[in-house]
Each structure stands twice: as structure tokens, then as C-alpha cells.
Amino acid sequence: MDLLTTDLCDAHEDKVRVVEPMFSSFGGRAAFFGRIATLKLFEDNSLVRKTLESPGNNRVLVIDGGGSLRRALVGDQLAALAVKNGWAGIVVYGCIRDSRAIDEMDIGVFAIDTHPMKTVKKNVGEADIPVTFGGVTFTPGEWLYADEDGVIVSATALH
């Protein structure tokens, strides 16, 4: 991605919202961007699988996992599913696992941390709703840009 978040902030300061620094970068893509799709859930990744089974169309899945550090919401199988179905990236307000395998995949993954424990499966959560964390509201259909310097969100495309 030639679109650097720093350059986008400089050129569109009035149009971007900057997420508070909290993420580590995983996945083979250090930089990625796309339209936002959202999930809100807590320690249950049933909806993550269902969402990543659908065509990604170069979108970014933003998962509001409540910031839980007790279970991993994305692992290597779900990341591989995302790659297969054309997702550009995944941003997890929570943890992932299988980070070494995910690092080898052609997808960008940002998460707070890693955790070896898988989630429970209760099919509980919400999809395609605005979610808020890191001082920013992520609205489905808006644009997310992420790289080594951070994550920014804009109501309109900046590229």
C-alpha cells in the first residue's frame, strides 16, 4: 500500500479520525485499507467465522471484542478463511492466536495482543452496527487505513 497514514493525515486532517495507539501488527501485510464491516461480540467468535465465510471484496473486518485479553477471537483458520475470501484486513479490539502462522498470510491483522485460549461458541453478537473503541467510532461502509504508524478512519475514501 502506497497510502501512508501519515501522509493521509497531513492531506486530510479534517477528514480523518485517528485510533488511539493500542495495536500490534500481525499478518503478512503491514499496511492495508478498505471499507469497514463490523462485529460486536465478547469472547465468542461464532460471528467472525460466519462473516469471513462471505466475500470480503477487499473490506476490513473491525471486531469490537470488548478489549478482552482472556480469549482469542481470530486464529490461523479464520485468517486463512479471510485470505481465501478476499478480505484486506482484520482489526481486533481483543486478542488473536496462532500469530506465527498468521504472520505468513497475505492479510493485515491488528490486535491488542495474543492469547492461546479459543473462544466459546454461543452465536452471540451483533453485525453491521457502529462500534466504538480507541476513541473512534467505526461505521460500516466507512474507510479504514492501517500501517506501521497507526489506524485511521474516514467517512470518505482518501485514495
mmCIF file of C-alpha atoms in Angstrom:
data_model
loop_
_atom_site.group_PDB
_atom_site.id
_atom_site.type_symbol
_atom_site.label_atom_id
_atom_site.label_comp_id
_atom_site.label_asym_id
_atom_site.label_seq_id
_atom_site.Cartn_x
_atom_site.Cartn_y
_atom_site.Cartn_z
ATOM 1 C CA MET A 1 0.000 0.000 0.000
ATOM 2 C CA ASP A 2 1.492 3.304 -1.048
ATOM 3 C CA LEU A 3 -1.043 5.217 1.047
ATOM 4 C CA LEU A 4 0.727 6.072 4.275
ATOM 5 C CA THR A 5 -1.434 7.017 7.247
ATOM 6 C CA THR A 6 0.931 9.896 7.998
ATOM 7 C CA ASP A 7 0.508 11.346 4.500
ATOM 8 C CA LEU A 8 -3.251 10.834 4.616
ATOM 9 C CA CYS A 9 -3.413 12.656 7.966
ATOM 10 C CA ASP A 10 -1.349 15.533 6.553
ATOM 11 C CA ALA A 11 -3.501 15.852 3.437
ATOM 12 C CA HIS A 12 -6.901 15.238 5.062
ATOM 13 C CA GLU A 13 -6.556 16.277 8.702
ATOM 14 C CA ASP A 14 -10.160 17.498 8.785
ATOM 15 C CA LYS A 15 -11.498 14.187 7.413
ATOM 16 C CA VAL A 16 -9.698 11.553 9.485
ATOM 17 C CA ARG A 17 -10.225 10.093 12.929
ATOM 18 C CA VAL A 18 -7.115 8.544 14.491
ATOM 19 C CA VAL A 19 -7.467 5.462 16.678
ATOM 20 C CA GLU A 20 -5.530 5.593 19.955
ATOM 21 C CA PRO A 21 -2.301 3.566 19.749
ATOM 22 C CA MET A 22 -3.030 0.098 21.122
ATOM 23 C CA PHE A 23 -2.472 -2.443 18.371
ATOM 24 C CA SER A 24 0.301 -4.796 17.366
ATOM 25 C CA SER A 25 0.583 -5.752 13.716
ATOM 26 C CA PHE A 26 0.291 -9.364 12.593
ATOM 27 C CA GLY A 27 -0.199 -10.921 9.201
ATOM 28 C CA GLY A 28 1.891 -10.656 6.058
ATOM 29 C CA ARG A 29 0.570 -7.193 5.177
ATOM 30 C CA ALA A 30 1.953 -4.436 7.381
ATOM 31 C CA ALA A 31 -0.349 -1.946 5.643
ATOM 32 C CA PHE A 32 -3.899 -2.338 4.389
ATOM 33 C CA PHE A 33 -7.099 -0.416 3.746
ATOM 34 C CA GLY A 34 -10.716 -0.975 2.791
ATOM 35 C CA ARG A 35 -14.347 -0.338 3.559
ATOM 36 C CA ILE A 36 -15.353 -1.281 7.084
ATOM 37 C CA ALA A 37 -17.540 -4.225 8.123
ATOM 38 C CA THR A 38 -18.161 -4.556 11.875
ATOM 39 C CA LEU A 39 -18.889 -7.101 14.585
ATOM 40 C CA LYS A 40 -19.575 -6.538 18.281
ATOM 41 C CA LEU A 41 -19.122 -9.601 20.474
ATOM 42 C CA PHE A 42 -17.468 -10.821 23.643
ATOM 43 C CA GLU A 43 -15.316 -13.958 23.915
ATOM 44 C CA ASP A 44 -17.431 -15.698 21.225
ATOM 45 C CA ASN A 45 -16.149 -15.754 17.653
ATOM 46 C CA SER A 46 -19.075 -17.576 16.014
ATOM 47 C CA LEU A 47 -19.996 -14.453 14.028
ATOM 48 C CA VAL A 48 -16.375 -13.960 12.988
ATOM 49 C CA ARG A 49 -16.407 -17.276 11.106
ATOM 50 C CA LYS A 50 -19.794 -16.550 9.547
ATOM 51 C CA THR A 51 -18.631 -13.112 8.378
ATOM 52 C CA LEU A 52 -15.284 -14.274 6.998
ATOM 53 C CA GLU A 53 -17.041 -17.051 5.054
ATOM 54 C CA SER A 54 -18.668 -14.309 2.949
ATOM 55 C CA PRO A 55 -16.892 -12.429 0.138
ATOM 56 C CA GLY A 56 -14.617 -9.780 1.599
ATOM 57 C CA ASN A 57 -14.364 -7.606 -1.511
ATOM 58 C CA ASN A 58 -11.190 -6.047 -0.043
ATOM 59 C CA ARG A 59 -13.032 -4.855 3.067
ATOM 60 C CA VAL A 60 -11.621 -4.658 6.589
ATOM 61 C CA LEU A 61 -13.405 -6.521 9.365
ATOM 62 C CA VAL A 62 -13.413 -4.484 12.581
ATOM 63 C CA ILE A 63 -14.171 -6.666 15.610
ATOM 64 C CA ASP A 64 -15.159 -4.988 18.869
ATOM 65 C CA GLY A 65 -14.299 -7.762 21.292
ATOM 66 C CA GLY A 66 -14.683 -5.508 24.309
ATOM 67 C CA GLY A 67 -10.914 -5.390 24.717
ATOM 68 C CA SER A 68 -10.928 -8.845 26.326
ATOM 69 C CA LEU A 69 -7.492 -10.289 26.996
ATOM 70 C CA ARG A 70 -8.899 -13.676 28.090
ATOM 71 C CA ARG A 71 -9.660 -15.375 24.746
ATOM 72 C CA ALA A 72 -8.516 -15.151 21.129
ATOM 73 C CA LEU A 73 -11.134 -14.050 18.607
ATOM 74 C CA VAL A 74 -9.122 -14.871 15.459
ATOM 75 C CA GLY A 75 -6.742 -17.763 14.794
ATOM 76 C CA ASP A 76 -4.959 -19.179 11.780
ATOM 77 C CA GLN A 77 -8.038 -20.980 10.399
ATOM 78 C CA LEU A 78 -10.155 -17.819 10.420
ATOM 79 C CA ALA A 79 -7.305 -15.739 8.995
ATOM 80 C CA ALA A 80 -6.866 -18.292 6.185
ATOM 81 C CA LEU A 81 -10.614 -18.076 5.512
ATOM 82 C CA ALA A 82 -10.302 -14.281 5.297
ATOM 83 C CA VAL A 83 -7.454 -14.577 2.779
ATOM 84 C CA LYS A 84 -9.404 -17.112 0.699
ATOM 85 C CA ASN A 85 -12.469 -14.866 0.578
ATOM 86 C CA GLY A 86 -10.686 -11.621 -0.286
ATOM 87 C CA TRP A 87 -10.638 -9.633 2.957
ATOM 88 C CA ALA A 88 -7.959 -6.898 3.088
ATOM 89 C CA GLY A 89 -7.557 -6.960 6.849
ATOM 90 C CA ILE A 90 -8.911 -7.572 10.321
ATOM 91 C CA VAL A 91 -8.717 -5.184 13.282
ATOM 92 C CA VAL A 92 -9.430 -6.869 16.619
ATOM 93 C CA TYR A 93 -10.182 -4.970 19.808
ATOM 94 C CA GLY A 94 -9.113 -8.091 21.656
ATOM 95 C CA CYS A 95 -6.675 -10.945 21.069
ATOM 96 C CA ILE A 96 -5.660 -13.330 18.307
ATOM 97 C CA ARG A 97 -3.798 -16.641 18.416
ATOM 98 C CA ASP A 98 -1.618 -18.637 16.018
ATOM 99 C CA SER A 99 0.314 -15.420 15.407
ATOM 100 C CA ARG A 100 3.294 -17.155 13.801
ATOM 101 C CA ALA A 101 1.062 -18.765 11.148
ATOM 102 C CA ILE A 102 -0.903 -15.542 10.613
ATOM 103 C CA ASP A 103 2.367 -13.656 10.068
ATOM 104 C CA GLU A 104 2.889 -15.791 6.942
ATOM 105 C CA MET A 105 -0.519 -14.967 5.399
ATOM 106 C CA ASP A 106 -1.332 -12.289 2.833
ATOM 107 C CA ILE A 107 -3.609 -10.262 5.100
ATOM 108 C CA GLY A 108 -3.229 -7.428 7.575
ATOM 109 C CA VAL A 109 -4.225 -8.201 11.162
ATOM 110 C CA PHE A 110 -4.085 -5.712 14.013
ATOM 111 C CA ALA A 111 -4.924 -6.824 17.555
ATOM 112 C CA ILE A 112 -4.240 -5.756 21.117
ATOM 113 C CA ASP A 113 -2.278 -8.913 21.906
ATOM 114 C CA THR A 114 -2.119 -12.695 21.556
ATOM 115 C CA HIS A 115 -3.708 -15.358 23.750
ATOM 116 C CA PRO A 116 -3.657 -19.149 23.310
ATOM 117 C CA MET A 117 -7.234 -19.832 24.521
ATOM 118 C CA LYS A 118 -10.014 -20.223 21.939
ATOM 119 C CA THR A 119 -13.446 -18.690 22.431
ATOM 120 C CA VAL A 120 -16.742 -20.151 23.479
ATOM 121 C CA LYS A 121 -19.323 -20.722 20.725
ATOM 122 C CA LYS A 122 -22.740 -19.337 21.664
ATOM 123 C CA ASN A 123 -23.583 -17.472 18.432
ATOM 124 C CA VAL A 124 -23.955 -14.255 20.404
ATOM 125 C CA GLY A 125 -23.083 -10.852 18.975
ATOM 126 C CA GLU A 126 -24.119 -8.143 16.551
ATOM 127 C CA ALA A 127 -23.056 -7.409 12.972
ATOM 128 C CA ASP A 128 -23.005 -4.298 10.799
ATOM 129 C CA ILE A 129 -23.512 -1.777 13.592
ATOM 130 C CA PRO A 130 -21.323 1.191 14.576
ATOM 131 C CA VAL A 131 -18.759 0.145 17.202
ATOM 132 C CA THR A 132 -16.567 2.412 19.300
ATOM 133 C CA PHE A 133 -13.133 1.846 20.844
ATOM 134 C CA GLY A 134 -9.814 3.642 20.861
ATOM 135 C CA GLY A 135 -11.609 6.985 20.785
ATOM 136 C CA VAL A 136 -13.129 6.321 17.357
ATOM 137 C CA THR A 137 -16.492 5.082 16.083
ATOM 138 C CA PHE A 138 -16.193 2.588 13.223
ATOM 139 C CA THR A 139 -19.240 2.725 10.969
ATOM 140 C CA PRO A 140 -19.896 0.038 8.358
ATOM 141 C CA GLY A 141 -19.144 1.355 4.876
ATOM 142 C CA GLU A 142 -16.633 3.965 6.020
ATOM 143 C CA TRP A 143 -12.928 3.577 5.195
ATOM 144 C CA LEU A 144 -10.112 2.272 7.389
ATOM 145 C CA TYR A 145 -6.407 2.727 6.638
ATOM 146 C CA ALA A 146 -3.750 0.968 8.723
ATOM 147 C CA ASP A 147 0.030 0.761 8.671
ATOM 148 C CA GLU A 148 3.064 0.802 10.949
ATOM 149 C CA ASP A 149 2.128 4.268 12.239
ATOM 150 C CA GLY A 150 -1.450 3.536 13.224
ATOM 151 C CA VAL A 151 -5.083 3.200 12.227
ATOM 152 C CA ILE A 152 -7.222 5.981 10.787
ATOM 153 C CA VAL A 153 -10.869 6.095 9.761
ATOM 154 C CA SER A 154 -12.637 8.360 7.274
ATOM 155 C CA ALA A 155 -16.246 8.697 6.138
ATOM 156 C CA THR A 156 -14.990 9.013 2.549
ATOM 157 C CA ALA A 157 -12.265 7.305 0.523
ATOM 158 C CA LEU A 158 -8.913 9.098 0.723
ATOM 159 C CA HIS A 159 -7.236 7.346 -2.187
#
